[in-house]
Amino acid sequence: MPTDRKAIFITGAASGIGLAAAKRFAAEGWLVGLSDIDGPGLKTALAAIGGDNAGFTVLHDVRKEDEWERALDAFMEASGGRLDVLLNNAGIARYGWFTEQGRADFDDQIDINLRGVILGAYLGHERLKHTPGSRLINIASLASLSGSPRLAVYSATKFAVRGLSEALDIEFMRSGVRVSCVEPTVIETPLLDKASAPGGPNFREAITQGMGGGLPVEQAAEVIWRAAHDDALHYPVGEAPEAMLQEILPRIEETRTRWAEMFKAGLVTN
Ligand code: NAD
């Protein structure tokens, strides 16, 4: 049954930035779909959100296409067929020297941070295009703007997420789905502890020494809320990504404007 209640589907919603975003949107009365591979975490997250967001949780591994299909279909049944925002948030980091990481570290980061986001964009778009004003929001990183040592593969996946977002922002003009890319600096979440391998360099210590710690997670959620409503493509969280984006935005805008004009003039015919 069609409904007026806006609906957001969030991957990696059991923890950190995804959970904070879930709380932010639920507080505004949105129906929030929480997806994650962490079943107990989802239960706790749902309880933490509270309110009348009776909520929807689904066990969902973003690496698996059939789980994406099932999760999105189930959510849209609950939402009365609407999908206003898909937040591609699930991600992991493995901190350490590139030459000391294993193949599993490479594969896990590529499969979750990049392949999972591509699947979400592709399968999400099929559904988003039926809801007017809908958006795809991808979470990249400060590490998508400047190569980050001891986060080489993570950084590579996040550069790719930014590139994907910029390209899809243009391609999806054809179907009216907006695309936004969020670039957080370090944010205080469990990722800061999970990223370090036993006996390897410690991410939290390095971050605390280098940057004095992370920003509160609510700050990231607030920017995601803006990304769901304002008109920009890029949404930095924190001063460092904001300064870096200023340097490259004119070129990105130029490409975007050129394509928008070509679409408008009917010059793109195939
Ligand atoms: P987090 O570890 O607190 O939360 C990540 C969530 O993703 C967890 O609940 C985890 O269970 C889930 N997840 C992991 N693998 C999954 C899979 N295969 N399928 C579905 N869910 C899976 O981390 P966070 O800091 O909240 O990170 C969220 C996003 O923000 C990530 O994409 C991360 O790269 C990005 N980011 C984080 C920071 C930071 O400093 N915390 C900075 C920039 C970008």
PDB file of C-alpha atoms in Angstrom, residues 31-253:
ATOM      1  CA  LEU A  31      10.998   4.318   8.280  1.00  0.00           C
ATOM      2  CA  VAL A  32      14.507   2.978   8.661  1.00  0.00           C
ATOM      3  CA  GLY A  33      15.663  -0.342   7.285  1.00  0.00           C
ATOM      4  CA  LEU A  34      18.695  -1.594   9.176  1.00  0.00           C
ATOM      5  CA  SER A  35      20.803  -4.180   7.422  1.00  0.00           C
ATOM      6  CA  ASP A  36      24.003  -5.787   8.672  1.00  0.00           C
ATOM      7  CA  ILE A  37      25.824  -9.112   8.948  1.00  0.00           C
ATOM      8  CA  ASP A  38      25.819  -8.721  12.732  1.00  0.00           C
ATOM      9  CA  GLY A  39      22.526 -10.244  13.958  1.00  0.00           C
ATOM     10  CA  PRO A  40      22.877  -9.486  17.695  1.00  0.00           C
ATOM     11  CA  GLY A  41      24.123  -5.995  16.804  1.00  0.00           C
ATOM     12  CA  LEU A  42      20.989  -5.395  14.748  1.00  0.00           C
ATOM     13  CA  LYS A  43      18.793  -6.320  17.708  1.00  0.00           C
ATOM     14  CA  THR A  44      20.606  -3.902  19.988  1.00  0.00           C
ATOM     15  CA  ALA A  45      20.527  -1.214  17.311  1.00  0.00           C
ATOM     16  CA  LEU A  46      16.785  -1.559  16.844  1.00  0.00           C
ATOM     17  CA  ALA A  47      16.237  -1.225  20.592  1.00  0.00           C
ATOM     18  CA  ALA A  48      18.496   1.852  20.668  1.00  0.00           C
ATOM     19  CA  ILE A  49      16.530   3.584  17.945  1.00  0.00           C
ATOM     20  CA  GLY A  50      13.228   3.230  19.762  1.00  0.00           C
ATOM     21  CA  GLY A  51      10.404   5.631  19.026  1.00  0.00           C
ATOM     22  CA  ASP A  52       7.615   4.571  16.748  1.00  0.00           C
ATOM     23  CA  ASN A  53      10.083   3.464  14.131  1.00  0.00           C
ATOM     24  CA  ALA A  54       8.909  -0.084  14.600  1.00  0.00           C
ATOM     25  CA  GLY A  55      11.832  -0.587  12.369  1.00  0.00           C
ATOM     26  CA  PHE A  56      12.940  -3.216  10.083  1.00  0.00           C
ATOM     27  CA  THR A  57      16.070  -5.283  10.409  1.00  0.00           C
ATOM     28  CA  VAL A  58      17.534  -7.753   7.989  1.00  0.00           C
ATOM     29  CA  LEU A  59      20.603  -9.949   8.052  1.00  0.00           C
ATOM     30  CA  HIS A  60      22.399  -9.017   4.890  1.00  0.00           C
ATOM     31  CA  ASP A  61      25.926  -9.481   3.651  1.00  0.00           C
ATOM     32  CA  VAL A  62      26.621  -6.734   1.105  1.00  0.00           C
ATOM     33  CA  ARG A  63      28.966  -9.060  -0.792  1.00  0.00           C
ATOM     34  CA  LYS A  64      26.059 -11.280  -1.805  1.00  0.00           C
ATOM     35  CA  GLU A  65      23.756 -10.276  -4.628  1.00  0.00           C
ATOM     36  CA  ASP A  66      20.924 -12.628  -3.653  1.00  0.00           C
ATOM     37  CA  GLU A  67      20.944 -11.184  -0.125  1.00  0.00           C
ATOM     38  CA  TRP A  68      20.750  -7.663  -1.545  1.00  0.00           C
ATOM     39  CA  GLU A  69      17.725  -8.635  -3.626  1.00  0.00           C
ATOM     40  CA  ARG A  70      15.989 -10.283  -0.696  1.00  0.00           C
ATOM     41  CA  ALA A  71      16.767  -7.492   1.762  1.00  0.00           C
ATOM     42  CA  LEU A  72      15.637  -4.678  -0.537  1.00  0.00           C
ATOM     43  CA  ASP A  73      12.459  -6.487  -1.564  1.00  0.00           C
ATOM     44  CA  ALA A  74      11.527  -7.219   2.039  1.00  0.00           C
ATOM     45  CA  PHE A  75      12.174  -3.609   3.041  1.00  0.00           C
ATOM     46  CA  MET A  76      10.109  -2.224   0.200  1.00  0.00           C
ATOM     47  CA  GLU A  77       7.254  -4.468   1.131  1.00  0.00           C
ATOM     48  CA  ALA A  78       7.429  -2.950   4.620  1.00  0.00           C
ATOM     49  CA  SER A  79       7.693   0.598   3.233  1.00  0.00           C
ATOM     50  CA  GLY A  80       4.717   0.304   0.905  1.00  0.00           C
ATOM     51  CA  GLY A  81       6.961   0.285  -2.164  1.00  0.00           C
ATOM     52  CA  ARG A  82       9.002   3.404  -1.539  1.00  0.00           C
ATOM     53  CA  LEU A  83      12.720   3.804  -1.249  1.00  0.00           C
ATOM     54  CA  ASP A  84      13.759   7.432  -0.767  1.00  0.00           C
ATOM     55  CA  VAL A  85      17.380   6.815   0.210  1.00  0.00           C
ATOM     56  CA  LEU A  86      19.765   3.917  -0.040  1.00  0.00           C
ATOM     57  CA  LEU A  87      22.746   4.497   2.240  1.00  0.00           C
ATOM     58  CA  ASN A  88      25.691   2.366   1.124  1.00  0.00           C
ATOM     59  CA  ASN A  89      27.530   2.541   4.438  1.00  0.00           C
ATOM     60  CA  ALA A  90      28.857  -0.932   5.348  1.00  0.00           C
ATOM     61  CA  GLY A  91      32.623  -0.987   5.256  1.00  0.00           C
ATOM     62  CA  ILE A  92      35.742  -2.305   6.935  1.00  0.00           C
ATOM     63  CA  ALA A  93      39.345  -1.163   7.299  1.00  0.00           C
ATOM     64  CA  ARG A  94      42.485  -3.249   7.748  1.00  0.00           C
ATOM     65  CA  TYR A  95      45.290  -1.123   9.093  1.00  0.00           C
ATOM     66  CA  GLY A  96      48.904  -2.079   8.341  1.00  0.00           C
ATOM     67  CA  TRP A  97      51.734  -1.938   5.819  1.00  0.00           C
ATOM     68  CA  PHE A  98      50.626  -3.085   2.366  1.00  0.00           C
ATOM     69  CA  THR A  99      53.453  -5.628   2.077  1.00  0.00           C
ATOM     70  CA  GLU A 100      52.549  -7.157   5.423  1.00  0.00           C
ATOM     71  CA  GLN A 101      48.868  -7.699   4.667  1.00  0.00           C
ATOM     72  CA  GLY A 102      47.452 -10.980   3.448  1.00  0.00           C
ATOM     73  CA  ARG A 103      45.307 -11.758   0.424  1.00  0.00           C
ATOM     74  CA  ALA A 104      42.281 -12.062   2.715  1.00  0.00           C
ATOM     75  CA  ASP A 105      42.804  -8.453   3.855  1.00  0.00           C
ATOM     76  CA  PHE A 106      42.851  -7.293   0.244  1.00  0.00           C
ATOM     77  CA  ASP A 107      39.832  -9.390  -0.754  1.00  0.00           C
ATOM     78  CA  ASP A 108      37.687  -8.498   2.265  1.00  0.00           C
ATOM     79  CA  GLN A 109      38.171  -4.772   1.814  1.00  0.00           C
ATOM     80  CA  ILE A 110      37.607  -4.901  -1.958  1.00  0.00           C
ATOM     81  CA  ASP A 111      34.553  -7.157  -1.659  1.00  0.00           C
ATOM     82  CA  ILE A 112      32.817  -5.231   1.132  1.00  0.00           C
ATOM     83  CA  ASN A 113      33.889  -1.637   0.478  1.00  0.00           C
ATOM     84  CA  LEU A 114      33.746  -1.687  -3.303  1.00  0.00           C
ATOM     85  CA  ARG A 115      31.902  -4.693  -4.707  1.00  0.00           C
ATOM     86  CA  GLY A 116      29.200  -4.336  -2.022  1.00  0.00           C
ATOM     87  CA  VAL A 117      28.755  -0.657  -2.887  1.00  0.00           C
ATOM     88  CA  ILE A 118      28.576  -1.379  -6.627  1.00  0.00           C
ATOM     89  CA  LEU A 119      25.933  -4.063  -6.027  1.00  0.00           C
ATOM     90  CA  GLY A 120      23.974  -1.681  -3.809  1.00  0.00           C
ATOM     91  CA  ALA A 121      24.123   1.064  -6.434  1.00  0.00           C
ATOM     92  CA  TYR A 122      23.007  -1.269  -9.203  1.00  0.00           C
ATOM     93  CA  LEU A 123      20.237  -3.122  -7.379  1.00  0.00           C
ATOM     94  CA  GLY A 124      19.237   0.000  -5.466  1.00  0.00           C
ATOM     95  CA  HIS A 125      18.867   2.078  -8.603  1.00  0.00           C
ATOM     96  CA  GLU A 126      16.298  -0.343 -10.024  1.00  0.00           C
ATOM     97  CA  ARG A 127      14.158   0.415  -6.987  1.00  0.00           C
ATOM     98  CA  LEU A 128      15.084   4.043  -6.233  1.00  0.00           C
ATOM     99  CA  LYS A 129      13.988   5.196  -9.681  1.00  0.00           C
ATOM    100  CA  HIS A 130      10.337   4.516  -8.799  1.00  0.00           C
ATOM    101  CA  THR A 131      10.360   6.986  -5.873  1.00  0.00           C
ATOM    102  CA  PRO A 132      10.450  10.662  -6.961  1.00  0.00           C
ATOM    103  CA  GLY A 133      13.372  12.653  -5.507  1.00  0.00           C
ATOM    104  CA  SER A 134      15.209   9.545  -4.350  1.00  0.00           C
ATOM    105  CA  ARG A 135      18.938   9.315  -3.636  1.00  0.00           C
ATOM    106  CA  LEU A 136      21.834   6.989  -3.467  1.00  0.00           C
ATOM    107  CA  ILE A 137      24.304   8.003  -0.747  1.00  0.00           C
ATOM    108  CA  ASN A 138      27.704   6.318  -0.683  1.00  0.00           C
ATOM    109  CA  ILE A 139      30.092   6.588   2.242  1.00  0.00           C
ATOM    110  CA  ALA A 140      33.646   7.172   1.021  1.00  0.00           C
ATOM    111  CA  SER A 141      36.305   8.683   3.291  1.00  0.00           C
ATOM    112  CA  LEU A 142      39.042  11.246   3.748  1.00  0.00           C
ATOM    113  CA  ALA A 143      41.089   8.332   2.374  1.00  0.00           C
ATOM    114  CA  SER A 144      39.227   8.758  -0.951  1.00  0.00           C
ATOM    115  CA  LEU A 145      40.839  12.181  -1.408  1.00  0.00           C
ATOM    116  CA  SER A 146      44.459  11.485  -0.518  1.00  0.00           C
ATOM    117  CA  GLY A 147      46.244   8.120  -0.553  1.00  0.00           C
ATOM    118  CA  SER A 148      46.590   6.931   3.034  1.00  0.00           C
ATOM    119  CA  PRO A 149      49.662   4.917   4.076  1.00  0.00           C
ATOM    120  CA  ARG A 150      48.969   1.784   6.104  1.00  0.00           C
ATOM    121  CA  LEU A 151      45.473   1.977   4.629  1.00  0.00           C
ATOM    122  CA  ALA A 152      46.542   1.472   1.013  1.00  0.00           C
ATOM    123  CA  VAL A 153      43.867  -0.986  -0.093  1.00  0.00           C
ATOM    124  CA  TYR A 154      41.200   0.700   2.026  1.00  0.00           C
ATOM    125  CA  SER A 155      42.177   3.986   0.427  1.00  0.00           C
ATOM    126  CA  ALA A 156      42.022   2.403  -3.041  1.00  0.00           C
ATOM    127  CA  THR A 157      38.492   1.118  -2.401  1.00  0.00           C
ATOM    128  CA  LYS A 158      37.374   4.538  -1.166  1.00  0.00           C
ATOM    129  CA  PHE A 159      38.889   6.350  -4.177  1.00  0.00           C
ATOM    130  CA  ALA A 160      36.863   3.902  -6.258  1.00  0.00           C
ATOM    131  CA  VAL A 161      33.669   4.656  -4.321  1.00  0.00           C
ATOM    132  CA  ARG A 162      34.213   8.362  -4.955  1.00  0.00           C
ATOM    133  CA  GLY A 163      34.816   7.741  -8.667  1.00  0.00           C
ATOM    134  CA  LEU A 164      31.736   5.554  -8.871  1.00  0.00           C
ATOM    135  CA  SER A 165      29.642   8.215  -7.150  1.00  0.00           C
ATOM    136  CA  GLU A 166      30.810  10.993  -9.481  1.00  0.00           C
ATOM    137  CA  ALA A 167      30.092   8.893 -12.559  1.00  0.00           C
ATOM    138  CA  LEU A 168      26.694   7.686 -11.335  1.00  0.00           C
ATOM    139  CA  ASP A 169      25.688  11.194 -10.323  1.00  0.00           C
ATOM    140  CA  ILE A 170      25.815  11.976 -14.049  1.00  0.00           C
ATOM    141  CA  GLU A 171      24.409   8.679 -15.356  1.00  0.00           C
ATOM    142  CA  PHE A 172      21.470   8.667 -12.956  1.00  0.00           C
ATOM    143  CA  MET A 173      20.390  12.138 -14.123  1.00  0.00           C
ATOM    144  CA  ARG A 174      18.555  10.124 -16.790  1.00  0.00           C
ATOM    145  CA  SER A 175      16.327   8.470 -14.205  1.00  0.00           C
ATOM    146  CA  GLY A 176      16.103  11.340 -11.702  1.00  0.00           C
ATOM    147  CA  VAL A 177      17.988   9.542  -8.907  1.00  0.00           C
ATOM    148  CA  ARG A 178      20.472  11.877  -7.170  1.00  0.00           C
ATOM    149  CA  VAL A 179      23.804  10.555  -5.967  1.00  0.00           C
ATOM    150  CA  SER A 180      25.779  11.866  -3.006  1.00  0.00           C
ATOM    151  CA  CYS A 181      29.171  10.875  -1.687  1.00  0.00           C
ATOM    152  CA  VAL A 182      30.106  11.468   1.964  1.00  0.00           C
ATOM    153  CA  GLU A 183      33.786  11.851   2.870  1.00  0.00           C
ATOM    154  CA  PRO A 184      34.260  11.613   6.650  1.00  0.00           C
ATOM    155  CA  THR A 185      37.518  12.343   8.372  1.00  0.00           C
ATOM    156  CA  VAL A 186      38.241  10.050  11.334  1.00  0.00           C
ATOM    157  CA  ILE A 187      35.026   9.399  13.255  1.00  0.00           C
ATOM    158  CA  GLU A 188      34.823   7.844  16.719  1.00  0.00           C
ATOM    159  CA  THR A 189      33.338   4.405  15.994  1.00  0.00           C
ATOM    160  CA  PRO A 190      34.232   0.765  16.752  1.00  0.00           C
ATOM    161  CA  LEU A 191      36.037   0.676  13.378  1.00  0.00           C
ATOM    162  CA  LEU A 192      38.979   2.450  15.016  1.00  0.00           C
ATOM    163  CA  ASP A 193      39.577  -0.646  17.155  1.00  0.00           C
ATOM    164  CA  LYS A 194      38.529  -3.298  14.656  1.00  0.00           C
ATOM    165  CA  ALA A 195      40.974  -2.033  12.000  1.00  0.00           C
ATOM    166  CA  SER A 196      44.131  -3.147  13.836  1.00  0.00           C
ATOM    167  CA  ALA A 197      45.462  -6.685  13.474  1.00  0.00           C
ATOM    168  CA  PRO A 198      46.863  -8.335  16.627  1.00  0.00           C
ATOM    169  CA  GLY A 199      50.561  -7.457  16.923  1.00  0.00           C
ATOM    170  CA  GLY A 200      50.352  -4.945  14.043  1.00  0.00           C
ATOM    171  CA  PRO A 201      50.399  -1.139  14.131  1.00  0.00           C
ATOM    172  CA  ASN A 202      47.572   0.247  16.211  1.00  0.00           C
ATOM    173  CA  PHE A 203      45.112   2.405  14.283  1.00  0.00           C
ATOM    174  CA  ARG A 204      43.519   4.091  17.270  1.00  0.00           C
ATOM    175  CA  GLU A 205      46.914   5.028  18.724  1.00  0.00           C
ATOM    176  CA  ALA A 206      48.141   6.372  15.384  1.00  0.00           C
ATOM    177  CA  ILE A 207      44.964   8.401  14.892  1.00  0.00           C
ATOM    178  CA  THR A 208      45.093   9.777  18.412  1.00  0.00           C
ATOM    179  CA  GLN A 209      48.736  10.809  17.973  1.00  0.00           C
ATOM    180  CA  GLY A 210      48.276  12.229  14.491  1.00  0.00           C
ATOM    181  CA  MET A 211      44.850  13.851  14.701  1.00  0.00           C
ATOM    182  CA  GLY A 212      43.913  13.895  18.355  1.00  0.00           C
ATOM    183  CA  GLY A 213      41.111  11.361  17.893  1.00  0.00           C
ATOM    184  CA  GLY A 214      37.922  11.152  15.880  1.00  0.00           C
ATOM    185  CA  LEU A 215      34.889  13.401  15.523  1.00  0.00           C
ATOM    186  CA  PRO A 216      31.636  12.397  17.244  1.00  0.00           C
ATOM    187  CA  VAL A 217      29.556  10.002  15.182  1.00  0.00           C
ATOM    188  CA  GLU A 218      26.528  12.302  15.394  1.00  0.00           C
ATOM    189  CA  GLN A 219      28.419  14.813  13.254  1.00  0.00           C
ATOM    190  CA  ALA A 220      28.653  12.265  10.448  1.00  0.00           C
ATOM    191  CA  ALA A 221      24.945  11.440  10.828  1.00  0.00           C
ATOM    192  CA  GLU A 222      24.071  15.117  10.536  1.00  0.00           C
ATOM    193  CA  VAL A 223      25.994  15.423   7.278  1.00  0.00           C
ATOM    194  CA  ILE A 224      24.251  12.302   5.929  1.00  0.00           C
ATOM    195  CA  TRP A 225      20.918  13.921   6.819  1.00  0.00           C
ATOM    196  CA  ARG A 226      21.976  16.972   4.774  1.00  0.00           C
ATOM    197  CA  ALA A 227      23.125  14.740   1.924  1.00  0.00           C
ATOM    198  CA  ALA A 228      19.616  13.303   1.778  1.00  0.00           C
ATOM    199  CA  HIS A 229      18.118  16.764   1.305  1.00  0.00           C
ATOM    200  CA  ASP A 230      20.568  19.279  -0.195  1.00  0.00           C
ATOM    201  CA  ASP A 231      21.776  19.523  -3.731  1.00  0.00           C
ATOM    202  CA  ALA A 232      25.519  18.810  -3.658  1.00  0.00           C
ATOM    203  CA  LEU A 233      27.360  15.729  -4.817  1.00  0.00           C
ATOM    204  CA  HIS A 234      30.106  15.759  -2.189  1.00  0.00           C
ATOM    205  CA  TYR A 235      29.605  16.021   1.570  1.00  0.00           C
ATOM    206  CA  PRO A 236      32.823  16.212   3.619  1.00  0.00           C
ATOM    207  CA  VAL A 237      32.678  15.558   7.353  1.00  0.00           C
ATOM    208  CA  GLY A 238      35.459  17.533   9.028  1.00  0.00           C
ATOM    209  CA  GLU A 239      37.942  20.216   8.015  1.00  0.00           C
ATOM    210  CA  ALA A 240      40.543  18.073   6.235  1.00  0.00           C
ATOM    211  CA  PRO A 241      38.220  16.550   3.606  1.00  0.00           C
ATOM    212  CA  GLU A 242      36.473  19.887   3.204  1.00  0.00           C
ATOM    213  CA  ALA A 243      39.769  21.613   2.319  1.00  0.00           C
ATOM    214  CA  MET A 244      40.831  18.822  -0.057  1.00  0.00           C
ATOM    215  CA  LEU A 245      37.490  18.824  -1.844  1.00  0.00           C
ATOM    216  CA  GLN A 246      37.667  22.565  -2.473  1.00  0.00           C
ATOM    217  CA  GLU A 247      40.675  21.941  -4.726  1.00  0.00           C
ATOM    218  CA  ILE A 248      39.048  19.341  -6.977  1.00  0.00           C
ATOM    219  CA  LEU A 249      35.403  20.441  -6.983  1.00  0.00           C
ATOM    220  CA  PRO A 250      35.658  22.893  -9.928  1.00  0.00           C
ATOM    221  CA  ARG A 251      36.836  20.112 -12.266  1.00  0.00           C
ATOM    222  CA  ILE A 252      34.133  17.720 -11.063  1.00  0.00           C
ATOM    223  CA  GLU A 253      31.466  20.406 -11.473  1.00  0.00           C
TER     224      GLU A 253
END
